[in-house]
C-alpha atoms as an extended CHARMM CRD file, in Angstrom:
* protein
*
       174  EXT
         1         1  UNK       CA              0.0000000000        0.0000000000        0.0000000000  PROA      1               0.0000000000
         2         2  UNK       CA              2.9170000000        2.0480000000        0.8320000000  PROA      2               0.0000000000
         3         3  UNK       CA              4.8190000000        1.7810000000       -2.3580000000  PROA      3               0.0000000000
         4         4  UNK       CA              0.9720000000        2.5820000000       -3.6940000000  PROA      4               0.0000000000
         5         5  UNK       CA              0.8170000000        5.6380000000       -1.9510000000  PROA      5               0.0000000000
         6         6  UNK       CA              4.2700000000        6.9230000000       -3.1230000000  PROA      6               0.0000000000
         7         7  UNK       CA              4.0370000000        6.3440000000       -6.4200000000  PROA      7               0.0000000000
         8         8  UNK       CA              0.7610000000        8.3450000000       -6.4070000000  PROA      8               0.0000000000
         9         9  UNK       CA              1.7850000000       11.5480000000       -4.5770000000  PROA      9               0.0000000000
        10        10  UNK       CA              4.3740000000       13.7400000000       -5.9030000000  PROA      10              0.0000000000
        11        11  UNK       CA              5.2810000000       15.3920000000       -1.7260000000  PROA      11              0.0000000000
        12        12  UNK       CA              5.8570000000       11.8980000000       -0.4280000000  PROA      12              0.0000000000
        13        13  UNK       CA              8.0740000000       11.1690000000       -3.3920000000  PROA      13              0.0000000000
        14        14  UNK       CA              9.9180000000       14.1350000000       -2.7840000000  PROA      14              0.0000000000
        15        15  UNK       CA             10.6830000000       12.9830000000        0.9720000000  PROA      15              0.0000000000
        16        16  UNK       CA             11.7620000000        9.6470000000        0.2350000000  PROA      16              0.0000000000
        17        17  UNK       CA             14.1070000000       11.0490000000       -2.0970000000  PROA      17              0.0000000000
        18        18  UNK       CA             15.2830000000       13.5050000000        0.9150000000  PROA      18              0.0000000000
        19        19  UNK       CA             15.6240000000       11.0430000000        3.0910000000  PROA      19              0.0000000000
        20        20  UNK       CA             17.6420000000        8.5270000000        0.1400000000  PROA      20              0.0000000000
        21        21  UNK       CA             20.3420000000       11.0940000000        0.4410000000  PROA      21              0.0000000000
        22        22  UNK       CA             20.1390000000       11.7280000000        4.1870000000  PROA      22              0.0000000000
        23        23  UNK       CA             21.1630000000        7.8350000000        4.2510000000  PROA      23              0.0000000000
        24        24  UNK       CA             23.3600000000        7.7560000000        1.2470000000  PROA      24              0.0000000000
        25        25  UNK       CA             20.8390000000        5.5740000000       -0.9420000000  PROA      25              0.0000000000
        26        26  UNK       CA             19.8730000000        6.2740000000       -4.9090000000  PROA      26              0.0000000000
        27        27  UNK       CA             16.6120000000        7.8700000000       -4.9920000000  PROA      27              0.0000000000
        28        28  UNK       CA             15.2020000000        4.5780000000       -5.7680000000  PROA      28              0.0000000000
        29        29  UNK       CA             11.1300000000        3.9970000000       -5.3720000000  PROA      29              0.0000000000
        30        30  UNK       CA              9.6130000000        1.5280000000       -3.7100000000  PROA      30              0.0000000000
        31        31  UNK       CA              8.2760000000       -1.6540000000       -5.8670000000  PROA      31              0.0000000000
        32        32  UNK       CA              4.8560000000       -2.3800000000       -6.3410000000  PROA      32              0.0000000000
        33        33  UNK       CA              4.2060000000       -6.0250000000       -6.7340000000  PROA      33              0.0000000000
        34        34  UNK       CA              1.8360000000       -7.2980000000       -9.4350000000  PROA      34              0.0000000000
        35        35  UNK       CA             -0.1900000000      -10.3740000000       -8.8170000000  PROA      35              0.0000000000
        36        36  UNK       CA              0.5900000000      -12.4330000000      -11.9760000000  PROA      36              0.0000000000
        37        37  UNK       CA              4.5680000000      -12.1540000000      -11.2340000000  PROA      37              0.0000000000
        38        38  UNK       CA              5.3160000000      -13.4970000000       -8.0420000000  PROA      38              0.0000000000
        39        39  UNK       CA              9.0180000000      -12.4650000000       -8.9070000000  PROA      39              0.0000000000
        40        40  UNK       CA              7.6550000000       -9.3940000000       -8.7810000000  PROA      40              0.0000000000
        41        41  UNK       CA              6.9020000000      -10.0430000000       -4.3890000000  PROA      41              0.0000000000
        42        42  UNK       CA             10.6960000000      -10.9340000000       -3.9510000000  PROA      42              0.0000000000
        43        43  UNK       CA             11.8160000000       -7.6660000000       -5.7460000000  PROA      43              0.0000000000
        44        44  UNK       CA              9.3290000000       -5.5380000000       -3.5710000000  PROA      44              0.0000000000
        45        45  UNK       CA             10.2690000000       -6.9670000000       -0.4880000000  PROA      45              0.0000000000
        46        46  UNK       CA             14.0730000000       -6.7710000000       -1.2400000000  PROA      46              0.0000000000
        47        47  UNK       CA             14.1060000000       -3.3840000000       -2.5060000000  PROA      47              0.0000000000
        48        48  UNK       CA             12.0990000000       -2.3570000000        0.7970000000  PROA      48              0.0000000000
        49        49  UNK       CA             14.6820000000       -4.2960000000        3.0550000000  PROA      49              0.0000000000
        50        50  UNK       CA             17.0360000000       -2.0410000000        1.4840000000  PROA      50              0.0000000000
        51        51  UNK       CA             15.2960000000        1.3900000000        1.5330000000  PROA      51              0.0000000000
        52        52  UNK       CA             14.3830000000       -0.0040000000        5.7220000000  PROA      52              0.0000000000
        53        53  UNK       CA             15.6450000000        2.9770000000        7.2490000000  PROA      53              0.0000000000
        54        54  UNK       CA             14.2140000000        4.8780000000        4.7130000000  PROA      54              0.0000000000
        55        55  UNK       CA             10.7310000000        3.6430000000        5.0990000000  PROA      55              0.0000000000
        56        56  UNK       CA             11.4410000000        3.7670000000        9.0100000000  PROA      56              0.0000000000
        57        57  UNK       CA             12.1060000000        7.5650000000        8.6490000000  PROA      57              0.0000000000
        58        58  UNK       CA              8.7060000000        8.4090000000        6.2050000000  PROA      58              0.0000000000
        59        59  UNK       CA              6.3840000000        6.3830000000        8.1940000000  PROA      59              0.0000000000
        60        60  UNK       CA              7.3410000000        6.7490000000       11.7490000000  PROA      60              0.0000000000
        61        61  UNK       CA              6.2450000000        9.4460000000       13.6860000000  PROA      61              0.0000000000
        62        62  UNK       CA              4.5770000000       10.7260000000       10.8730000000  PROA      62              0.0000000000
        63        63  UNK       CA              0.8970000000       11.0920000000       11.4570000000  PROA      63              0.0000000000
        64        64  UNK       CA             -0.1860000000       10.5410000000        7.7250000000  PROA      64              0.0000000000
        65        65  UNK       CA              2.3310000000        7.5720000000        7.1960000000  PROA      65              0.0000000000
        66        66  UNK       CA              2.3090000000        6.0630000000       10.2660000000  PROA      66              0.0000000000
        67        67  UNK       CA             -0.3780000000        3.6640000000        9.5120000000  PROA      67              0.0000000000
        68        68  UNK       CA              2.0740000000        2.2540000000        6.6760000000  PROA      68              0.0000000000
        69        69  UNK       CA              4.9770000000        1.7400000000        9.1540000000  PROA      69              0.0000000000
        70        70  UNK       CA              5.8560000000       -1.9490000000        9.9270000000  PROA      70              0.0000000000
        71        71  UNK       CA              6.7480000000       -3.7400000000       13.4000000000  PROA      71              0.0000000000
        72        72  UNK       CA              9.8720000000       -5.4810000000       13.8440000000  PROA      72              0.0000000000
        73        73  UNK       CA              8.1160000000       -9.0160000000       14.0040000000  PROA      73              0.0000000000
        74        74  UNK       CA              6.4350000000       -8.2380000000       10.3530000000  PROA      74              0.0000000000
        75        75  UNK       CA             10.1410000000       -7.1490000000        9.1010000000  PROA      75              0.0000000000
        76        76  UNK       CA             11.2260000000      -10.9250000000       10.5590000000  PROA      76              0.0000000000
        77        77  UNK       CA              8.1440000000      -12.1480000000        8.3310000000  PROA      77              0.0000000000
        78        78  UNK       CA              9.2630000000      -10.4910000000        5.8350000000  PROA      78              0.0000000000
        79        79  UNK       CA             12.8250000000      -11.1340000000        5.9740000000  PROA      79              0.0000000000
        80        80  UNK       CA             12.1040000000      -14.8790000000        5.9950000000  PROA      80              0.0000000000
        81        81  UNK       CA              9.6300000000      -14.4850000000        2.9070000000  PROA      81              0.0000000000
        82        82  UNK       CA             12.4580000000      -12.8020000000        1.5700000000  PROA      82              0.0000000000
        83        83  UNK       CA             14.5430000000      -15.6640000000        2.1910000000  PROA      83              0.0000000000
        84        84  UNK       CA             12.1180000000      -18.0530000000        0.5450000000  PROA      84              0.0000000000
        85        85  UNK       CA             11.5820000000      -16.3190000000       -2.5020000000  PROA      85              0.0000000000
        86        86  UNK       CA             14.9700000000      -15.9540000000       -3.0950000000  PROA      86              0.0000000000
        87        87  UNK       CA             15.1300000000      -19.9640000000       -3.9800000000  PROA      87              0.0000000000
        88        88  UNK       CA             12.0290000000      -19.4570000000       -6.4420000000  PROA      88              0.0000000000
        89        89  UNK       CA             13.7250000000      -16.8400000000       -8.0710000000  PROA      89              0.0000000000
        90        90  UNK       CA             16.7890000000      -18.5760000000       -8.1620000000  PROA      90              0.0000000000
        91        91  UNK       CA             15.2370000000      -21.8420000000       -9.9210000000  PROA      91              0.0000000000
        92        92  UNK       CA             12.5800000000      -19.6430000000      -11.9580000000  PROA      92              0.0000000000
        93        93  UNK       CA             15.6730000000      -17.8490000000      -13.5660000000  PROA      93              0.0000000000
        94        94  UNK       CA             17.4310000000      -21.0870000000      -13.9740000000  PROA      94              0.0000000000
        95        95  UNK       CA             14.6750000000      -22.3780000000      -16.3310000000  PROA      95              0.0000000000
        96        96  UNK       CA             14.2070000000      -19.5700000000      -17.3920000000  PROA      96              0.0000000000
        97        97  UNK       CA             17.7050000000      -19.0090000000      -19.3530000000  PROA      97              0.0000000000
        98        98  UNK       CA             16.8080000000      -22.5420000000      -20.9450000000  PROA      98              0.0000000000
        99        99  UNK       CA             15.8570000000      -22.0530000000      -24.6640000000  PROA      99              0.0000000000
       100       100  UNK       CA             13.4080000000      -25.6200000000      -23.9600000000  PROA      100             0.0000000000
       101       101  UNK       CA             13.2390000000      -26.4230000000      -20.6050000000  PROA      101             0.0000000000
       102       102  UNK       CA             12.4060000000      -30.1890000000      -20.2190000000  PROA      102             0.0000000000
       103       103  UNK       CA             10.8700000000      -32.0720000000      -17.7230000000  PROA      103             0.0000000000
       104       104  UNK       CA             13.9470000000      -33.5490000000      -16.4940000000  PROA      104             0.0000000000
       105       105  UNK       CA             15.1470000000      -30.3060000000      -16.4020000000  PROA      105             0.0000000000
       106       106  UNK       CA             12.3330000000      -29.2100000000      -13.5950000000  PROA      106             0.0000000000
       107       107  UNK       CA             12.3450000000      -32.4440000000      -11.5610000000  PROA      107             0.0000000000
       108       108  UNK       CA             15.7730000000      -31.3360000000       -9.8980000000  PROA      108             0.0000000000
       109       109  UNK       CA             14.0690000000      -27.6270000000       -8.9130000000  PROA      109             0.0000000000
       110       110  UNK       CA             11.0730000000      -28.8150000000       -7.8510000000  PROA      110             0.0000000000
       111       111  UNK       CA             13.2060000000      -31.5810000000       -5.5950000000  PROA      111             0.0000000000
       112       112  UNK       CA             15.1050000000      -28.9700000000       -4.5700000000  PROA      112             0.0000000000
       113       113  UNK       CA             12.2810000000      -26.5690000000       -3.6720000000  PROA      113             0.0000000000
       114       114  UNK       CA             10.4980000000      -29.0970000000       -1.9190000000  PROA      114             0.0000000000
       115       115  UNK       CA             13.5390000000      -30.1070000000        0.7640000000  PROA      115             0.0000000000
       116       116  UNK       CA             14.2650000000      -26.4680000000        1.5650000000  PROA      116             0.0000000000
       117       117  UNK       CA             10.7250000000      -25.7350000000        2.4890000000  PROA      117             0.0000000000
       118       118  UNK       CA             10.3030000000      -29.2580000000        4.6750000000  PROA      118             0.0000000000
       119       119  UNK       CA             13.8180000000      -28.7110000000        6.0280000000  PROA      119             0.0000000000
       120       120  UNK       CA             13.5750000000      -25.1900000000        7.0230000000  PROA      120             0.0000000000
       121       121  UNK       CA             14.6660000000      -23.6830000000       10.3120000000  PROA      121             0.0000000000
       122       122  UNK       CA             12.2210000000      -22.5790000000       12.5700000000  PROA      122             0.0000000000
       123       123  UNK       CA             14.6410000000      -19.8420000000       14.3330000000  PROA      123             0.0000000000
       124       124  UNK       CA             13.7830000000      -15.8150000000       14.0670000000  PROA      124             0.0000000000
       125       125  UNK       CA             10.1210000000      -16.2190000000       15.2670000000  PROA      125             0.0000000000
       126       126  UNK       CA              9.7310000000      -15.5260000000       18.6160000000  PROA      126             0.0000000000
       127       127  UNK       CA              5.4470000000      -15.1810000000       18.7550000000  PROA      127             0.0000000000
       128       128  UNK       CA              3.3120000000      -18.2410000000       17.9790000000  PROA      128             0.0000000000
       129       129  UNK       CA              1.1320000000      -15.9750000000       15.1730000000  PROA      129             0.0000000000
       130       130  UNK       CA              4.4330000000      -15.6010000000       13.7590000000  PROA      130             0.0000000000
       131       131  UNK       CA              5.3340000000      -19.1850000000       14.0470000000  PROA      131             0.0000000000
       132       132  UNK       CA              1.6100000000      -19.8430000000       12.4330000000  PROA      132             0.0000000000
       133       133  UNK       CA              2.2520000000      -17.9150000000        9.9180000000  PROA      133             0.0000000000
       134       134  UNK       CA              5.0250000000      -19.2230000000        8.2170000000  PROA      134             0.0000000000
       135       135  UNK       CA              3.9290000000      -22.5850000000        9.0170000000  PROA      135             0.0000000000
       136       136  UNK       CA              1.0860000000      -22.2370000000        6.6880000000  PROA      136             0.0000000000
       137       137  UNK       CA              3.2570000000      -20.4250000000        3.7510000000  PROA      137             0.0000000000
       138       138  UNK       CA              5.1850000000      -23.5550000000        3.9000000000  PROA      138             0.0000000000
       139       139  UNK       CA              2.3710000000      -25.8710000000        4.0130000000  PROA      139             0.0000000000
       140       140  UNK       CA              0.9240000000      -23.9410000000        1.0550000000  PROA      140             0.0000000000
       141       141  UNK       CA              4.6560000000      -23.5280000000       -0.7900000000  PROA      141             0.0000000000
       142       142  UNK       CA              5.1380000000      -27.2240000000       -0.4690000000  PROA      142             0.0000000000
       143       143  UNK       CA              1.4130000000      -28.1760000000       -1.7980000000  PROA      143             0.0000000000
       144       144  UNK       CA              1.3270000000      -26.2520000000       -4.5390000000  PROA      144             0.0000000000
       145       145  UNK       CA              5.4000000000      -27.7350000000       -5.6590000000  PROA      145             0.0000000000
       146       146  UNK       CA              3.6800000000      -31.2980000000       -4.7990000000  PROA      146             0.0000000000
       147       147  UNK       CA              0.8210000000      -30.4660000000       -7.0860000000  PROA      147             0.0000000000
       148       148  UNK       CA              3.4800000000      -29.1720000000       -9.9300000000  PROA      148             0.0000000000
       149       149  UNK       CA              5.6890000000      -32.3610000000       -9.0710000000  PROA      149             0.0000000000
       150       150  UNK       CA              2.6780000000      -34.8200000000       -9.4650000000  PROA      150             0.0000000000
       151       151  UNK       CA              1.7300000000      -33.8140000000      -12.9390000000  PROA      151             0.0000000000
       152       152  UNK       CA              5.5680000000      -33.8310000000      -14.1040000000  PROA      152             0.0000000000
       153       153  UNK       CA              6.3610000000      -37.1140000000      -12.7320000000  PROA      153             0.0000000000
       154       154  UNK       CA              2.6450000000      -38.7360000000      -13.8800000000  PROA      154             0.0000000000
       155       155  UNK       CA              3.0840000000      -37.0190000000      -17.5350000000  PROA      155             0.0000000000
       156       156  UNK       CA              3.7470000000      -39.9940000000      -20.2630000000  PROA      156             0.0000000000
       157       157  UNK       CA              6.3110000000      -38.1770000000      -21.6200000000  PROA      157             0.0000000000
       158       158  UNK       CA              8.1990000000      -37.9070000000      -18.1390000000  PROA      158             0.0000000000
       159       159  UNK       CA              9.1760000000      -41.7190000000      -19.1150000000  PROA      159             0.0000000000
       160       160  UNK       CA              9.9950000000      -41.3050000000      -22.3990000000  PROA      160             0.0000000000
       161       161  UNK       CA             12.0290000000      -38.5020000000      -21.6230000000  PROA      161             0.0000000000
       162       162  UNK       CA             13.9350000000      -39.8960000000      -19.0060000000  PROA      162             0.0000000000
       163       163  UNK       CA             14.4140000000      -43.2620000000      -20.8080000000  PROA      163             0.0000000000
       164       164  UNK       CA             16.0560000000      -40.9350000000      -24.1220000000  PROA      164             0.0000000000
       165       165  UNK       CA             18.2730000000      -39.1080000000      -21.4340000000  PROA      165             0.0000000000
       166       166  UNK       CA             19.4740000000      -42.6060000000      -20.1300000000  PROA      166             0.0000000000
       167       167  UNK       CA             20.0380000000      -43.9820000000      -24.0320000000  PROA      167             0.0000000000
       168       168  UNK       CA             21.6290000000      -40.2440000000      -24.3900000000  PROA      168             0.0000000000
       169       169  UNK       CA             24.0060000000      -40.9100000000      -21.1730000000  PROA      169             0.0000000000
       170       170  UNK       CA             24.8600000000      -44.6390000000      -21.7500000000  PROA      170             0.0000000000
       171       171  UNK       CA             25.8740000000      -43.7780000000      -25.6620000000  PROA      171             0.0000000000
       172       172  UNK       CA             28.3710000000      -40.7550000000      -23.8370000000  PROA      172             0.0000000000
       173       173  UNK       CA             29.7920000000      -43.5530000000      -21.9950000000  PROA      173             0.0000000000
       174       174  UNK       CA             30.8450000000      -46.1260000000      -24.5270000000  PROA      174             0.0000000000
């Protein structure tokens, strides 16, 4: 809502670029996410971990802003969302640079995807909401990369595929 607000009003912009140079920062804006890129979430939330004092400054204090401002347990939210987007973005780009990704190529992502989310850490969350909270993003995380998984691995072709890569590999060897 924040990033929203200041890309709307030309006095807030203004500020934030004050307060950029007060902390040495390029008079960067802040990102606002778009619902059909998810990439678009990791960006937002790591230019705002970025611009933190920044958005500390504009919204604290501040009677007009100060409904924007965020606690210190929804910065730990968001610095392990951050965290967990990072890996999407990581294997989206990865297939991504792949002129025809194949469905060998995704199994290893999607494995990989699915271990860091079941063998995550639960340090950095100190209230049970908190706790709650990213329990059920990683619930949800790991459904939805099940739900992707199932229909790779159950897809005829999956076989096929796999059984070509195997002829491909054992013809390398000899």
């Amino acid at each position: 809502a924040m990033a929203r607000k200041l890309n709307k009003s030309t006095m807030l912009l203004e500020e934030w670029k004050r307060i950029c140079r007060l902390h040495a920062l390029p008079e960067l804006k802040l990102i606002t996410a778009a619902a059909t890129r998810w990439n678009s979430h990791y960006e937002q939330i790591e230019r705002a971990k970025n611009y933190r004092a920044v958005y500390h400054d504009i919204t604290v204090g501040n009677q007009v802003y100060s409904a924007f401002a965020i606690s210190d347990s929804e910065w730990t939210l968001l610095n392990w969302l951050h965290a967990t987007l990072y890996h999407l973005n990581v294997c989206s780009k990865y297939v991504s640079v792949t002129k025809l990704p194949s469905i060998g190529f995704m199994i290893p992502c999607f494995s990989r995807l699915i271990d860091l989310f079941e063998n995550e850490p639960e340090e950095g969350l100190e209230l049970p909401e908190e706790r709650e909270r990213r329990r059920l993003g990683t619930e949800a995380a790991i459904k939805k990369l099940q739900f992707y998984y199932s229909h790779t691995v159950n897809n005829p072709y999956y076989t096929f595929g796999m059984s070509k890569f195997s002829q491909n590999c054992m013809s390398n060897l000899r």
